Coordinates of C-alpha atoms and ligand atoms in Angstrom, one line a residue:
M1 CA -20.4 11.3 17.4
R2 CA -17.6 14.0 17.0
A3 CA -14.9 12.9 15.0
L4 CA -12.2 14.4 13.9
I5 CA -11.1 13.3 10.3
F6 CA -7.3 14.1 10.2
D7 CA -5.2 13.7 5.9
T8 CA -8.4 14.6 4.3
K9 CA -8.7 15.1 0.6
R10 CA -11.3 16.3 -1.4
Y11 CA -12.8 12.9 -2.5
D12 CA -12.4 11.9 1.1
R13 CA -14.9 14.3 2.6
D14 CA -17.0 13.5 -0.7
T15 CA -17.3 10.2 0.1
L16 CA -17.4 9.4 4.2
T17 CA -20.2 13.2 4.4
A18 CA -21.7 10.9 2.1
A19 CA -22.3 7.2 4.0
N20 CA -22.0 9.3 7.5
A21 CA -25.8 11.1 6.1
G22 CA -26.0 13.9 9.4
R23 CA -25.6 10.4 12.0
H24 CA -21.9 11.9 13.3
Q25 CA -20.4 15.5 13.8
L26 CA -17.4 14.8 11.4
H27 CA -14.8 17.5 11.1
F28 CA -12.8 17.5 8.9
T29 CA -8.4 18.6 8.0
E30 CA -6.4 18.5 5.7
V31 CA -3.9 18.0 8.5
M32 CA -0.9 14.8 8.9
L33 CA -1.6 13.6 12.7
N34 CA 1.8 13.1 14.6
A35 CA 2.7 13.8 18.2
E36 CA 3.0 18.3 17.0
T37 CA -0.5 17.9 15.4
A38 CA -2.5 15.6 17.9
S39 CA -3.9 18.2 20.2
L40 CA -6.3 19.2 17.8
A41 CA -7.3 16.3 18.7
K42 CA -9.0 18.1 22.0
G43 CA -12.3 17.5 22.4
Y44 CA -13.6 14.7 20.1
A45 CA -14.4 11.6 21.2
A46 CA -12.5 9.6 17.6
V47 CA -10.1 10.6 15.2
S48 CA -10.3 8.3 11.8
I49 CA -6.5 9.0 9.8
F50 CA -4.7 7.5 6.8
V51 CA -1.9 5.8 6.0
N52 CA 1.5 8.1 6.3
D53 CA -0.9 9.7 9.9
H54 CA 1.6 9.0 12.5
A55 CA 0.0 7.6 15.6
D56 CA 2.7 6.7 17.6
A57 CA 2.4 6.6 21.8
R58 CA 3.2 10.5 22.0
A59 CA 0.5 11.0 19.1
L60 CA -1.9 9.3 21.2
E61 CA -1.0 10.1 24.5
I62 CA -1.4 13.7 23.7
M63 CA -5.3 12.7 22.1
A64 CA -6.4 10.1 25.4
E65 CA -5.3 13.7 27.7
G66 CA -7.9 15.4 25.5
G67 CA -10.4 12.7 25.5
T68 CA -10.9 11.1 22.5
A69 CA -11.2 7.7 23.1
L70 CA -11.4 5.9 19.7
V71 CA -9.0 6.3 16.5
T72 CA -10.7 4.4 13.9
L73 CA -7.7 4.3 10.7
R74 CA -9.1 4.4 7.1
S75 CA -7.0 1.8 5.7
T76 CA -6.2 -2.3 6.2
G77 CA -2.2 -1.9 7.0
F78 CA -2.4 -0.3 10.6
N79 CA 1.5 -0.5 10.6
N80 CA 1.3 4.0 11.8
V81 CA -0.3 2.2 15.6
D82 CA 1.4 2.2 18.3
L83 CA -1.2 -0.9 19.7
A84 CA 0.7 -1.4 22.6
A85 CA 0.4 2.2 24.2
A86 CA -3.2 2.7 22.6
Q87 CA -3.9 -0.4 24.5
R88 CA -1.9 1.2 27.8
L89 CA -3.9 4.5 27.4
N90 CA -7.4 2.5 27.2
M91 CA -8.2 3.8 23.4
T92 CA -10.1 1.6 20.8
I93 CA -7.7 1.1 17.7
M94 CA -10.5 0.3 14.5
R95 CA -9.2 0.2 10.7
V96 CA -11.3 -1.3 8.0
A97 CA -10.3 -4.8 7.4
N98 CA -11.5 -5.5 4.3
Y99 CA -11.9 -3.1 1.0
S100 CA -12.3 -3.7 -1.9
P101 CA -8.9 -6.4 -2.8
Y102 CA -9.2 -5.7 -6.2
S103 CA -8.2 -2.4 -6.3
V104 CA -4.4 -3.0 -4.9
A105 CA -4.8 -6.5 -7.2
E106 CA -5.4 -4.9 -10.4
H107 CA -3.5 -2.3 -9.7
A108 CA -0.7 -4.8 -9.1
V109 CA -1.2 -6.4 -12.4
A110 CA -1.2 -2.6 -14.2
L111 CA 2.1 -2.3 -13.2
L112 CA 3.1 -4.6 -14.3
M113 CA 1.8 -5.7 -17.0
T114 CA 2.7 -2.1 -18.5
L115 CA 6.2 -2.1 -17.8
N116 CA 6.3 -5.9 -19.3
R117 CA 4.8 -4.7 -22.5
R118 CA 6.7 -1.3 -22.0
I119 CA 3.3 0.9 -21.8
H120 CA 4.7 3.8 -20.3
R121 CA 6.9 4.4 -22.8
A122 CA 4.8 4.1 -26.1
Y123 CA 2.0 6.4 -24.7
N124 CA 4.5 9.3 -25.1
R125 CA 6.4 7.9 -27.8
T126 CA 2.8 7.9 -30.5
R127 CA 2.3 11.3 -29.3
E128 CA 5.7 12.2 -30.6
N129 CA 4.8 10.0 -33.9
N130 CA 7.1 8.0 -33.0
F131 CA 6.6 4.4 -34.2
S132 CA 9.3 2.4 -33.9
L133 CA 8.8 -0.3 -31.7
E134 CA 12.9 -0.6 -30.7
G135 CA 12.7 -1.5 -27.3
L136 CA 9.2 -2.1 -26.5
Q137 CA 9.3 -6.0 -26.5
G138 CA 8.0 -7.4 -24.1
H139 CA 7.6 -11.3 -22.6
D140 CA 4.6 -13.8 -22.6
I141 CA 3.2 -14.3 -18.7
H142 CA 2.1 -17.1 -19.8
G143 CA 4.4 -20.0 -18.7
K144 CA 5.7 -17.6 -16.3
T145 CA 7.0 -18.0 -13.1
V146 CA 5.1 -15.4 -10.8
G147 CA 6.4 -15.5 -7.0
L148 CA 3.7 -14.1 -4.4
I149 CA 5.2 -12.7 -1.2
G150 CA 1.9 -12.4 0.8
T151 CA -0.6 -15.3 -0.1
G152 CA -3.8 -13.0 2.0
R153 CA -6.8 -11.0 0.2
I154 CA -4.7 -9.1 -1.5
G155 CA -2.2 -11.5 -3.0
A156 CA -4.9 -14.6 -4.0
L157 CA -6.9 -11.7 -5.9
F158 CA -3.1 -11.0 -7.9
A159 CA -2.9 -15.3 -8.0
R160 CA -5.8 -15.5 -9.6
I161 CA -5.1 -13.1 -12.2
M162 CA -1.8 -14.5 -12.6
A163 CA -3.1 -18.0 -12.9
G164 CA -5.7 -16.5 -15.6
F165 CA -2.1 -15.7 -17.8
G166 CA -1.6 -18.8 -17.4
A167 CA 1.6 -18.4 -15.2
T168 CA 2.8 -21.1 -13.0
L169 CA 2.2 -19.8 -9.1
L170 CA 4.5 -19.6 -6.4
G171 CA 3.8 -18.2 -2.9
Y172 CA 5.8 -17.6 0.6
D173 CA 3.3 -17.3 3.5
V174 CA 3.5 -18.3 7.2
A175 CA -0.1 -19.6 6.8
P176 CA -0.8 -21.1 3.2
N177 CA -3.9 -20.5 1.7
P178 CA -6.2 -22.8 0.4
D179 CA -7.6 -20.7 -2.5
C180 CA -4.0 -20.5 -4.1
L181 CA -3.5 -23.9 -3.3
A182 CA -6.5 -24.3 -5.3
L183 CA -5.4 -22.7 -8.4
G184 CA -1.9 -24.6 -8.4
M185 CA 0.2 -22.4 -6.1
T186 CA 3.1 -24.5 -4.5
Y187 CA 4.2 -22.6 -1.4
V188 CA 7.4 -23.0 -1.4
P189 CA 10.6 -21.2 0.8
L190 CA 11.6 -17.3 0.5
D191 CA 15.2 -18.5 -1.0
E192 CA 13.3 -20.7 -3.8
L193 CA 10.8 -17.8 -4.3
L194 CA 13.5 -15.6 -5.0
A195 CA 15.7 -17.7 -7.1
R196 CA 13.2 -19.4 -9.2
S197 CA 10.4 -16.7 -10.1
D198 CA 10.2 -14.4 -13.5
V199 CA 7.8 -12.0 -10.8
I200 CA 7.9 -10.9 -7.6
S201 CA 4.7 -9.3 -6.1
L202 CA 4.9 -8.1 -2.3
H203 CA 1.6 -8.8 -0.8
V204 CA 2.6 -9.0 3.2
P205 CA 2.2 -6.2 5.5
L206 CA 4.7 -4.4 7.3
L207 CA 6.2 -6.0 10.2
P208 CA 9.5 -5.8 11.6
S209 CA 9.5 -9.4 10.5
T210 CA 8.7 -8.7 6.7
H211 CA 11.1 -5.3 7.2
H212 CA 13.6 -4.9 4.5
I213 CA 12.7 -8.2 2.6
I214 CA 13.6 -7.5 -0.2
N215 CA 17.0 -6.4 0.6
R216 CA 20.8 -6.6 -1.2
D217 CA 20.8 -10.3 -1.2
A218 CA 17.3 -11.2 -1.1
V219 CA 18.4 -9.0 -4.8
A220 CA 20.9 -11.3 -5.2
R221 CA 19.5 -14.7 -5.0
M222 CA 16.8 -13.8 -7.6
K223 CA 16.5 -14.3 -11.4
R224 CA 18.7 -11.8 -13.4
G225 CA 16.3 -9.9 -15.4
V226 CA 13.5 -10.4 -12.8
M227 CA 10.2 -7.7 -12.1
L228 CA 10.1 -7.0 -8.9
V229 CA 6.0 -5.5 -7.9
N230 CA 5.5 -4.0 -4.7
T231 CA 1.8 -2.2 -4.2
S232 CA 2.1 -3.2 0.2
R233 CA 4.0 -1.3 1.8
G234 CA 7.8 1.0 1.3
K235 CA 9.3 -0.4 4.0
L236 CA 9.6 -4.3 2.8
V237 CA 12.2 -3.0 0.5
D238 CA 15.2 -1.8 0.6
T239 CA 15.4 0.8 -1.8
E240 CA 19.3 1.1 -1.9
A241 CA 19.2 -2.0 -2.9
V242 CA 17.2 -2.2 -6.2
I243 CA 18.4 1.3 -7.6
D244 CA 21.7 -1.2 -7.7
G245 CA 19.9 -4.3 -8.6
L246 CA 18.5 -1.9 -11.4
K247 CA 21.5 -0.4 -11.8
S248 CA 23.3 -3.7 -12.7
G249 CA 20.4 -5.7 -14.1
Q250 CA 20.1 -7.8 -12.3
L251 CA 16.8 -6.1 -11.7
G252 CA 14.5 -6.0 -15.1
A253 CA 11.5 -4.1 -13.8
V254 CA 10.8 -2.3 -11.0
G255 CA 7.2 -1.3 -10.1
L256 CA 6.2 0.3 -7.3
D257 CA 2.5 2.2 -6.3
V258 CA 4.2 2.1 -2.2
Y259 CA 8.0 3.8 -1.2
E260 CA 10.0 3.7 2.1
E261 CA 10.2 7.2 2.0
E262 CA 6.6 8.0 0.8
D263 CA 5.4 10.0 3.8
G264 CA 5.8 13.7 3.5
L265 CA 6.1 12.7 -0.3
F266 CA 3.1 11.4 -1.6
F267 CA -0.7 12.6 -1.5
R268 CA -0.1 16.0 -2.8
D269 CA 1.3 17.9 -5.8
R270 CA 4.5 19.2 -5.5
S271 CA 5.1 20.0 -9.0
D272 CA 6.3 23.1 -8.5
Q273 CA 9.1 21.8 -5.9
I274 CA 12.6 20.4 -6.1
L275 CA 12.7 17.7 -5.3
G276 CA 14.9 16.8 -2.3
D277 CA 14.7 12.9 -2.2
D278 CA 18.0 12.0 -4.7
E279 CA 17.2 8.3 -3.9
F280 CA 14.0 8.7 -5.3
A281 CA 14.4 11.5 -8.0
R282 CA 17.2 8.4 -9.0
L283 CA 14.2 5.1 -8.9
V284 CA 11.9 7.7 -11.8
S285 CA 14.9 8.3 -13.5
F286 CA 15.1 4.8 -15.1
P287 CA 12.7 3.5 -17.9
N288 CA 12.3 0.3 -16.9
A289 CA 10.8 1.3 -13.6
L290 CA 7.3 2.9 -12.9
V291 CA 5.8 4.4 -9.3
T292 CA 2.7 5.6 -9.0
G293 CA 1.8 7.5 -5.7
H294 CA 0.2 5.0 -3.2
Q295 CA -2.9 4.8 -6.2
A296 CA -3.3 1.0 -5.7
F297 CA -6.7 1.4 -2.8
F298 CA -7.7 4.2 -5.3
T299 CA -11.5 2.6 -7.1
H300 CA -15.1 4.3 -6.8
E301 CA -15.9 0.5 -5.4
A302 CA -12.9 1.0 -2.7
L303 CA -13.5 4.4 -1.2
N304 CA -17.4 3.8 -1.2
E305 CA -16.6 1.0 1.4
I306 CA -13.8 2.4 3.1
A307 CA -16.4 5.4 4.2
A308 CA -19.0 2.9 4.9
T309 CA -16.6 0.9 7.0
T310 CA -15.4 4.1 9.1
I311 CA -18.8 4.9 9.9
Q312 CA -20.3 1.8 10.9
N313 CA -16.6 2.1 12.8
L314 CA -17.7 5.0 14.8
T315 CA -21.4 3.3 15.0
D316 CA -20.3 0.6 16.9
F317 CA -18.5 2.5 19.0
E318 CA -20.8 4.5 20.4
T319 CA -23.5 1.9 20.4
G320 CA -20.6 -0.3 22.1
T321 CA -21.4 -3.4 18.8
D322 CA -18.9 -6.1 18.8
N323 CA -16.8 -4.8 15.4
A324 CA -14.3 -7.3 14.1
N325 CA -11.6 -4.2 13.1
V326 CA -11.0 -3.3 16.3
L327 CA -7.3 -4.3 16.7
K328 CA -5.0 -5.5 19.4
P329 CA -1.3 -6.0 20.1
K330 CA 0.2 -9.8 19.2
Ligands
NAD401 P1 -3.7 -9.8 4.3 O1 -4.6 -9.9 6.0 O2 -5.4 -10.7 3.8 O3 -2.3 -10.9 3.9 C1 -1.4 -10.6 4.5 C2 -0.3 -12.0 3.9 O4 0.3 -11.6 4.4 C3 -1.4 -13.4 5.2 O5 -1.7 -14.2 4.5 C4 -0.2 -13.5 6.1 O6 -0.4 -15.0 7.0 C5 1.1 -13.4 5.9 N1 1.9 -13.1 6.0 C6 2.0 -12.4 7.4 N2 3.3 -11.7 7.8 C7 4.3 -12.9 7.3 C8 5.6 -12.6 7.2 N3 6.2 -12.9 8.5 N4 5.9 -13.6 6.2 C9 5.4 -14.1 5.2 N5 3.9 -13.2 5.1 C10 3.8 -13.0 5.9 O7 -3.7 -8.4 4.4 P2 -4.2 -8.1 3.2 O8 -5.3 -7.6 2.1 O9 -3.8 -8.9 1.3 O10 -3.1 -6.6 2.4 C11 -1.3 -6.8 2.4 C12 -0.9 -5.5 2.8 O11 -1.5 -4.8 1.2 C13 -1.8 -4.9 3.5 O12 -1.2 -5.0 4.4 C14 -0.7 -3.5 3.1 O13 0.4 -2.8 3.5 C15 -1.6 -4.0 1.6 N6 -2.2 -2.1 1.3 C16 -2.5 -1.4 0.0 C17 -3.2 -1.1 -0.8 C18 -2.1 0.0 -1.4 O14 -3.2 1.0 -1.3 N7 -0.9 0.4 -2.1 C19 -3.9 -0.7 0.4 C20 -4.7 -1.5 1.1 C21 -3.6 -2.6 1.8

């Protein structure tokens, strides 16, 4: 089938073209989907989008009018799609429900350990012949309490790695995961997790119920000097509250792979531009804050699986085959 693949980079084109092996007619564009660009999909039976494309009601309406019947996401999270509008328009929405959860769990650990052992600072120092250890002291993770907000596929793998370090595991989730219980995790109410954890890592999806789950009140309830890691979605965290927490020392370190206002900022080289986002500028000014540009998923294994599943989604839609990646509104 003819598919327009929005918001693509070279690595998307390479992996999707290889996975497709000529099966479907794929057309790639760097343009991101929103209500202004949706008309580009006219005549394409399917489109594929990524995390910061906006498949809101208006964009979906325009695409439906143009003949698009399938939107397949190259991501697990689907907070950027209006599922109710899609159902009303009789459009099918699919995602990549399951691709290397290791990629994201391991990146969360990379942020944690970089901040904990000050690797980002040590890297710069040794390049300048500065071998002072002042300010580089970290903590053993062994024996510390690590709290996970969200213990699904990615959270469970992060928990397994933390169990390997010898940490005590606390979890908060609407549905406790037997794999985490088997690791010795104790499920506790959110307030208790906030109060007891030395490290807090976020692995819940972005939903109305999880929007700003880390707000001013949550930061105030945390242990002084706690480390916060977010590899899930930017809007789980109230950035202003986090900046104030870093300023006051309530937050000892913050590692973010996602940012509340990343849409329009991430996934492009903007090194020759003046940064207009003052909050982001403040965030990256802290020596104990580390931001990566939504790269937790970015491993060879994950990209190949995303491409293979996206092609399979197109094929299953075309042939009318049942597919567990279809999303319906709750
Ligand atoms: P998952 O569905 O396996 O796990 C999510 C967990 O959150 C589930 O256990 C669920 O019960 C729990 N949950 C849902 N709503 C909750 C609530 N209101 N309160 C408490 N718990 C709640 O998802 P996953 O595969 O582990 O992915 C988690 C998130 O990671 C995704 O939703 C996505 O936003 C993010 N992600 C980020 C990247 C990246 O590159 N940074 C890549 C993939 C996924």
